[in-house]
């Protein structure tokens, strides 16, 4: 049966500013012609955002005509259904449309399927993905069924079963999951709240279609016509290819081309500001490209604009959610110290830091980085400053509910109870969270300040689901990802961020659409992953082609705006970026109507040229200050670059080391030093003989435990140590056979090199010598290295340029006991075995070093300038490069 539809063309009379008065006039005239009561009629609109302008237009029309009267009941299908009665609560094992809860319910549902359990045992990740796909498909089936008339629903389920069972070929798992999803949705005995609409008997049904067919409204109108009720169908849809058949558009359409992402964002912000300055408020900013939109919003917020965001963002991206997930990540068994520090820096952990005292968190982090601790197991509370130790203890006590032994598998309700104890009792965080934006929504989403209804689907899942801590963390993450947070705008909205669909027919002063390119405006989301597009069409769900047509209708509606600004980039990175297919269709439609190409957007940004301000070579004034003590690294910094010495030693600046979760070469070197020191000290003091190989392995295991290193992550270095151990023991036996013996290790030394110098007499030279051996009348200083032999040979090729061993020799002043002095680097990790690299004439190098160092320090004490050298590898890898602004120097002036 053909139904007549009244269309609203794209012309000057039907722009977004005049559309709603035209709609009110047309509906009033039809009701009058039909002799129908307006107050008993129902006008159904596409979106809730259309209700206010439609009602205002009706009131304005009554005042204009001077005959106030009743207006129709203006609703959407869902707002009308909500007014007629509440939706039934989902019971146990029924679909709740809460993705995280339904995933757990679906997993329980699959417990009776042998094929699903086999998949869970063989591939847990694939099983988890299958559960997600099952939930997605069940939701799609349930929503599609709700769009049909009650009497048509049984046929929908039957057709769905037949279509799925007729599928053949590969994809057996997908078909099985889709059948489970279909039966799960079909088994729900609840009637959708919208079913009440089919029993309603108004004087007339009036429906405005915009953005494509509305399946629920279409079913409702068919049912009404079958019952003999008057029906008026209105359509604002525009065929994009023929949009200008009625004449020129009511507003102006313009196009802007940006060079790159940043230029596009700035142009978009400038376009919004230009419209506002011209009095076109509010401006709709279309949320087509969320990444680009974040940048545009940041630029607009600097101007103090009142911005409302109807799209909102996932709750997981808000600050309270990030703080909570940091807490849960710190509770994991494999958590790193970085995870703990990240949580302790959040607002949730602020009460612990306050109780521990000022500076406790900073001291804790500094000590962890200085010691190279990367895992909580490596942390030694007794080696922490008092405040830091107190903070660490408080943190572990607070986290106890989630770290308790025996919590491997608990019900979701028990996990939530423990999380509530941690947050609401131990941390007293409820008030803190409720004061933050999105905090109340987080507490509700995770059931921390509310309880599910008795016998509801949520209560059943909370009580029956058994989870370990990793599963609970994943559930919390999924819950926060699924929940939406839409902040409330305060004041008169100037910019409305909204999807393209919700911008239709709204009285915006202008529309700005960033991202009118093929990669952003054109692609549509795929349907349920378990169903092919052909099967989607057969089942009567929304296909890809349906979505593409709907997108074209939505885009065409933007032409009703007073001004539409389309912005896009020429390229994305190095790749050219084509215009959106919808933009190309718009250009062809304009060309067919003789309107010509789109006019270019006029860039009103003012360009400011900044004069060049090159920097000269940096130089610092030490003011005669000298450090109280010098280490080998400090001496090396002074010799490499005085400005580096200024930053590192005089200012005490340090680059914070990363607390890597995985062990690296530095960890291996630290561990190997400790292993050799323990091995030799125990060997030296041993009362009973013990096999050296066994002693070395015991030292290796002990130091691994002491440093908190995981055997799994240390496996590559353990393999290196397995090759190193026999080589080292063979080398040691050879050295001892030649008369060389270990005397001491990790020897801390401190001397006053210039006691006779008034200015330098109090300055100390200090350091730690890795190892001291005795070989006849010679005392041998050894520095362990895990680097290459070639690099070590290059260091001693010019003995006077090597600092490390020369400082070692200087530290042994007064401790030689008549023995001669020698020094060497011992390469422990060379592919060819252990290799010693001797430093020739180390005594002479030490004397020259001390003499030169004395002159340099006296000059500093007299106020000499510490200039940056800006040359060589010392500069290339210097952490003070940003301080001396080496990259900004004027090379010509140098």
PDB file of N, CA and C in Angstrom, residues 91-93 96 98 100-105 108 409-417 443-467 472 475-476 479:
ATOM      1  N   UNK A  91      15.612  -9.607  34.596  1.00  0.00           N
ATOM      2  CA  UNK A  91      15.812 -10.603  35.635  1.00  0.00           C
ATOM      3  C   UNK A  91      17.091 -11.388  35.349  1.00  0.00           C
ATOM      4  N   UNK A  92      17.370 -12.347  36.216  1.00  0.00           N
ATOM      5  CA  UNK A  92      18.584 -13.152  36.071  1.00  0.00           C
ATOM      6  C   UNK A  92      18.643 -13.786  34.686  1.00  0.00           C
ATOM      7  N   UNK A  93      19.805 -13.710  34.044  1.00  0.00           N
ATOM      8  CA  UNK A  93      20.095 -14.267  32.733  1.00  0.00           C
ATOM      9  C   UNK A  93      19.375 -13.556  31.596  1.00  0.00           C
ATOM     10  N   UNK A  96      20.540  -7.084  29.920  1.00  0.00           N
ATOM     11  CA  UNK A  96      20.398  -5.826  30.653  1.00  0.00           C
ATOM     12  C   UNK A  96      20.856  -4.621  29.842  1.00  0.00           C
ATOM     13  N   UNK A  98      23.762  -3.674  29.675  1.00  0.00           N
ATOM     14  CA  UNK A  98      25.006  -3.251  30.316  1.00  0.00           C
ATOM     15  C   UNK A  98      26.069  -4.232  29.819  1.00  0.00           C
ATOM     16  N   UNK A 100      29.241  -4.854  30.234  1.00  0.00           N
ATOM     17  CA  UNK A 100      30.122  -5.568  31.161  1.00  0.00           C
ATOM     18  C   UNK A 100      29.360  -6.618  31.958  1.00  0.00           C
ATOM     19  N   UNK A 101      28.145  -6.295  32.394  1.00  0.00           N
ATOM     20  CA  UNK A 101      27.323  -7.250  33.136  1.00  0.00           C
ATOM     21  C   UNK A 101      26.867  -8.370  32.213  1.00  0.00           C
ATOM     22  N   UNK A 102      26.439  -8.017  31.009  1.00  0.00           N
ATOM     23  CA  UNK A 102      25.960  -9.035  30.070  1.00  0.00           C
ATOM     24  C   UNK A 102      27.073  -9.963  29.629  1.00  0.00           C
ATOM     25  N   UNK A 103      28.322  -9.473  29.612  1.00  0.00           N
ATOM     26  CA  UNK A 103      29.443 -10.351  29.263  1.00  0.00           C
ATOM     27  C   UNK A 103      29.599 -11.461  30.298  1.00  0.00           C
ATOM     28  N   UNK A 104      29.459 -11.122  31.577  1.00  0.00           N
ATOM     29  CA  UNK A 104      29.545 -12.147  32.621  1.00  0.00           C
ATOM     30  C   UNK A 104      28.351 -13.090  32.551  1.00  0.00           C
ATOM     31  N   UNK A 105      27.159 -12.541  32.263  1.00  0.00           N
ATOM     32  CA  UNK A 105      25.979 -13.391  32.122  1.00  0.00           C
ATOM     33  C   UNK A 105      26.134 -14.328  30.930  1.00  0.00           C
ATOM     34  N   UNK A 108      28.340 -17.219  31.792  1.00  0.00           N
ATOM     35  CA  UNK A 108      27.591 -18.233  32.544  1.00  0.00           C
ATOM     36  C   UNK A 108      26.690 -19.030  31.615  1.00  0.00           C
ATOM     37  N   UNK A 409      39.837 -16.111  43.776  1.00  0.00           N
ATOM     38  CA  UNK A 409      38.549 -16.208  43.100  1.00  0.00           C
ATOM     39  C   UNK A 409      37.442 -15.828  44.069  1.00  0.00           C
ATOM     40  N   UNK A 410      36.789 -14.719  43.777  1.00  0.00           N
ATOM     41  CA  UNK A 410      35.691 -14.238  44.606  1.00  0.00           C
ATOM     42  C   UNK A 410      34.539 -13.854  43.695  1.00  0.00           C
ATOM     43  N   UNK A 411      33.367 -13.725  44.281  1.00  0.00           N
ATOM     44  CA  UNK A 411      32.249 -13.240  43.495  1.00  0.00           C
ATOM     45  C   UNK A 411      32.452 -11.759  43.202  1.00  0.00           C
ATOM     46  N   UNK A 412      31.797 -11.279  42.148  1.00  0.00           N
ATOM     47  CA  UNK A 412      31.918  -9.871  41.798  1.00  0.00           C
ATOM     48  C   UNK A 412      31.437  -8.990  42.945  1.00  0.00           C
ATOM     49  N   UNK A 413      30.396  -9.442  43.641  1.00  0.00           N
ATOM     50  CA  UNK A 413      29.892  -8.666  44.783  1.00  0.00           C
ATOM     51  C   UNK A 413      30.948  -8.556  45.877  1.00  0.00           C
ATOM     52  N   UNK A 414      31.707  -9.645  46.116  1.00  0.00           N
ATOM     53  CA  UNK A 414      32.754  -9.605  47.142  1.00  0.00           C
ATOM     54  C   UNK A 414      33.896  -8.677  46.726  1.00  0.00           C
ATOM     55  N   UNK A 415      34.242  -8.710  45.435  1.00  0.00           N
ATOM     56  CA  UNK A 415      35.284  -7.792  44.970  1.00  0.00           C
ATOM     57  C   UNK A 415      34.844  -6.348  45.154  1.00  0.00           C
ATOM     58  N   UNK A 416      33.587  -6.065  44.814  1.00  0.00           N
ATOM     59  CA  UNK A 416      33.084  -4.706  44.963  1.00  0.00           C
ATOM     60  C   UNK A 416      33.037  -4.296  46.431  1.00  0.00           C
ATOM     61  N   UNK A 417      32.734  -5.253  47.300  1.00  0.00           N
ATOM     62  CA  UNK A 417      32.728  -4.955  48.734  1.00  0.00           C
ATOM     63  C   UNK A 417      34.135  -4.596  49.197  1.00  0.00           C
ATOM     64  N   UNK A 443      31.062   6.168  40.865  1.00  0.00           N
ATOM     65  CA  UNK A 443      30.578   5.428  42.030  1.00  0.00           C
ATOM     66  C   UNK A 443      29.318   4.642  41.700  1.00  0.00           C
ATOM     67  N   UNK A 444      28.445   5.213  40.870  1.00  0.00           N
ATOM     68  CA  UNK A 444      27.225   4.510  40.484  1.00  0.00           C
ATOM     69  C   UNK A 444      27.520   3.376  39.511  1.00  0.00           C
ATOM     70  N   UNK A 445      28.398   3.631  38.532  1.00  0.00           N
ATOM     71  CA  UNK A 445      28.693   2.609  37.521  1.00  0.00           C
ATOM     72  C   UNK A 445      29.294   1.359  38.148  1.00  0.00           C
ATOM     73  N   UNK A 446      30.091   1.531  39.212  1.00  0.00           N
ATOM     74  CA  UNK A 446      30.749   0.393  39.860  1.00  0.00           C
ATOM     75  C   UNK A 446      30.000  -0.076  41.105  1.00  0.00           C
ATOM     76  N   UNK A 447      28.767   0.369  41.280  1.00  0.00           N
ATOM     77  CA  UNK A 447      27.905  -0.113  42.370  1.00  0.00           C
ATOM     78  C   UNK A 447      28.518   0.131  43.744  1.00  0.00           C
ATOM     79  N   UNK A 448      29.194   1.272  43.901  1.00  0.00           N
ATOM     80  CA  UNK A 448      29.840   1.565  45.176  1.00  0.00           C
ATOM     81  C   UNK A 448      28.965   2.405  46.102  1.00  0.00           C
ATOM     82  N   UNK A 449      27.929   3.019  45.571  1.00  0.00           N
ATOM     83  CA  UNK A 449      27.033   3.760  46.457  1.00  0.00           C
ATOM     84  C   UNK A 449      25.562   3.447  46.147  1.00  0.00           C
ATOM     85  N   UNK A 450      25.327   2.362  45.475  1.00  0.00           N
ATOM     86  CA  UNK A 450      23.961   1.914  45.219  1.00  0.00           C
ATOM     87  C   UNK A 450      23.953   0.401  45.173  1.00  0.00           C
ATOM     88  N   UNK A 451      22.775  -0.202  45.263  1.00  0.00           N
ATOM     89  CA  UNK A 451      22.612  -1.648  45.256  1.00  0.00           C
ATOM     90  C   UNK A 451      21.665  -2.035  44.131  1.00  0.00           C
ATOM     91  N   UNK A 452      21.912  -3.146  43.451  1.00  0.00           N
ATOM     92  CA  UNK A 452      20.986  -3.573  42.402  1.00  0.00           C
ATOM     93  C   UNK A 452      19.661  -4.032  43.004  1.00  0.00           C
ATOM     94  N   UNK A 453      18.599  -3.952  42.186  1.00  0.00           N
ATOM     95  CA  UNK A 453      17.296  -4.414  42.649  1.00  0.00           C
ATOM     96  C   UNK A 453      17.332  -5.908  42.924  1.00  0.00           C
ATOM     97  N   UNK A 454      16.614  -6.380  43.965  1.00  0.00           N
ATOM     98  CA  UNK A 454      16.566  -7.828  44.252  1.00  0.00           C
ATOM     99  C   UNK A 454      16.070  -8.607  43.040  1.00  0.00           C
ATOM    100  N   UNK A 455      16.705  -9.739  42.791  1.00  0.00           N
ATOM    101  CA  UNK A 455      16.348 -10.666  41.708  1.00  0.00           C
ATOM    102  C   UNK A 455      16.574 -10.074  40.318  1.00  0.00           C
ATOM    103  N   UNK A 456      17.294  -8.981  40.210  1.00  0.00           N
ATOM    104  CA  UNK A 456      17.555  -8.396  38.897  1.00  0.00           C
ATOM    105  C   UNK A 456      18.753  -9.081  38.247  1.00  0.00           C
ATOM    106  N   UNK A 457      18.938  -8.817  36.952  1.00  0.00           N
ATOM    107  CA  UNK A 457      20.077  -9.394  36.235  1.00  0.00           C
ATOM    108  C   UNK A 457      21.393  -8.944  36.848  1.00  0.00           C
ATOM    109  N   UNK A 458      21.450  -7.690  37.276  1.00  0.00           N
ATOM    110  CA  UNK A 458      22.685  -7.190  37.873  1.00  0.00           C
ATOM    111  C   UNK A 458      22.993  -7.896  39.183  1.00  0.00           C
ATOM    112  N   UNK A 459      21.989  -8.094  40.022  1.00  0.00           N
ATOM    113  CA  UNK A 459      22.229  -8.773  41.291  1.00  0.00           C
ATOM    114  C   UNK A 459      22.687 -10.202  41.050  1.00  0.00           C
ATOM    115  N   UNK A 460      22.061 -10.880  40.083  1.00  0.00           N
ATOM    116  CA  UNK A 460      22.429 -12.270  39.799  1.00  0.00           C
ATOM    117  C   UNK A 460      23.884 -12.369  39.360  1.00  0.00           C
ATOM    118  N   UNK A 461      24.304 -11.470  38.479  1.00  0.00           N
ATOM    119  CA  UNK A 461      25.685 -11.516  37.997  1.00  0.00           C
ATOM    120  C   UNK A 461      26.650 -11.162  39.117  1.00  0.00           C
ATOM    121  N   UNK A 462      26.322 -10.172  39.926  1.00  0.00           N
ATOM    122  CA  UNK A 462      27.198  -9.781  41.025  1.00  0.00           C
ATOM    123  C   UNK A 462      27.393 -10.913  42.017  1.00  0.00           C
ATOM    124  N   UNK A 463      26.359 -11.709  42.252  1.00  0.00           N
ATOM    125  CA  UNK A 463      26.430 -12.775  43.240  1.00  0.00           C
ATOM    126  C   UNK A 463      27.052 -14.054  42.684  1.00  0.00           C
ATOM    127  N   UNK A 464      26.816 -14.346  41.411  1.00  0.00           N
ATOM    128  CA  UNK A 464      27.191 -15.656  40.877  1.00  0.00           C
ATOM    129  C   UNK A 464      28.526 -15.682  40.150  1.00  0.00           C
ATOM    130  N   UNK A 465      28.969 -14.563  39.622  1.00  0.00           N
ATOM    131  CA  UNK A 465      30.208 -14.557  38.831  1.00  0.00           C
ATOM    132  C   UNK A 465      31.413 -14.690  39.746  1.00  0.00           C
ATOM    133  N   UNK A 466      32.271 -15.646  39.433  1.00  0.00           N
ATOM    134  CA  UNK A 466      33.505 -15.862  40.182  1.00  0.00           C
ATOM    135  C   UNK A 466      34.677 -15.315  39.373  1.00  0.00           C
ATOM    136  N   UNK A 467      35.411 -14.381  39.955  1.00  0.00           N
ATOM    137  CA  UNK A 467      36.484 -13.690  39.240  1.00  0.00           C
ATOM    138  C   UNK A 467      37.759 -13.683  40.061  1.00  0.00           C
ATOM    139  N   UNK A 472      38.473  -9.116  37.591  1.00  0.00           N
ATOM    140  CA  UNK A 472      37.759  -7.988  38.193  1.00  0.00           C
ATOM    141  C   UNK A 472      38.254  -6.662  37.615  1.00  0.00           C
ATOM    142  N   UNK A 475      36.796  -6.322  34.246  1.00  0.00           N
ATOM    143  CA  UNK A 475      35.376  -5.972  34.317  1.00  0.00           C
ATOM    144  C   UNK A 475      35.210  -4.482  34.639  1.00  0.00           C
ATOM    145  N   UNK A 476      35.978  -3.977  35.588  1.00  0.00           N
ATOM    146  CA  UNK A 476      35.888  -2.561  35.935  1.00  0.00           C
ATOM    147  C   UNK A 476      36.250  -1.691  34.735  1.00  0.00           C
ATOM    148  N   UNK A 479      33.404  -1.803  32.237  1.00  0.00           N
ATOM    149  CA  UNK A 479      32.255  -1.029  32.735  1.00  0.00           C
ATOM    150  C   UNK A 479      32.473   0.459  32.515  1.00  0.00           C
TER     151      UNK A 479
END
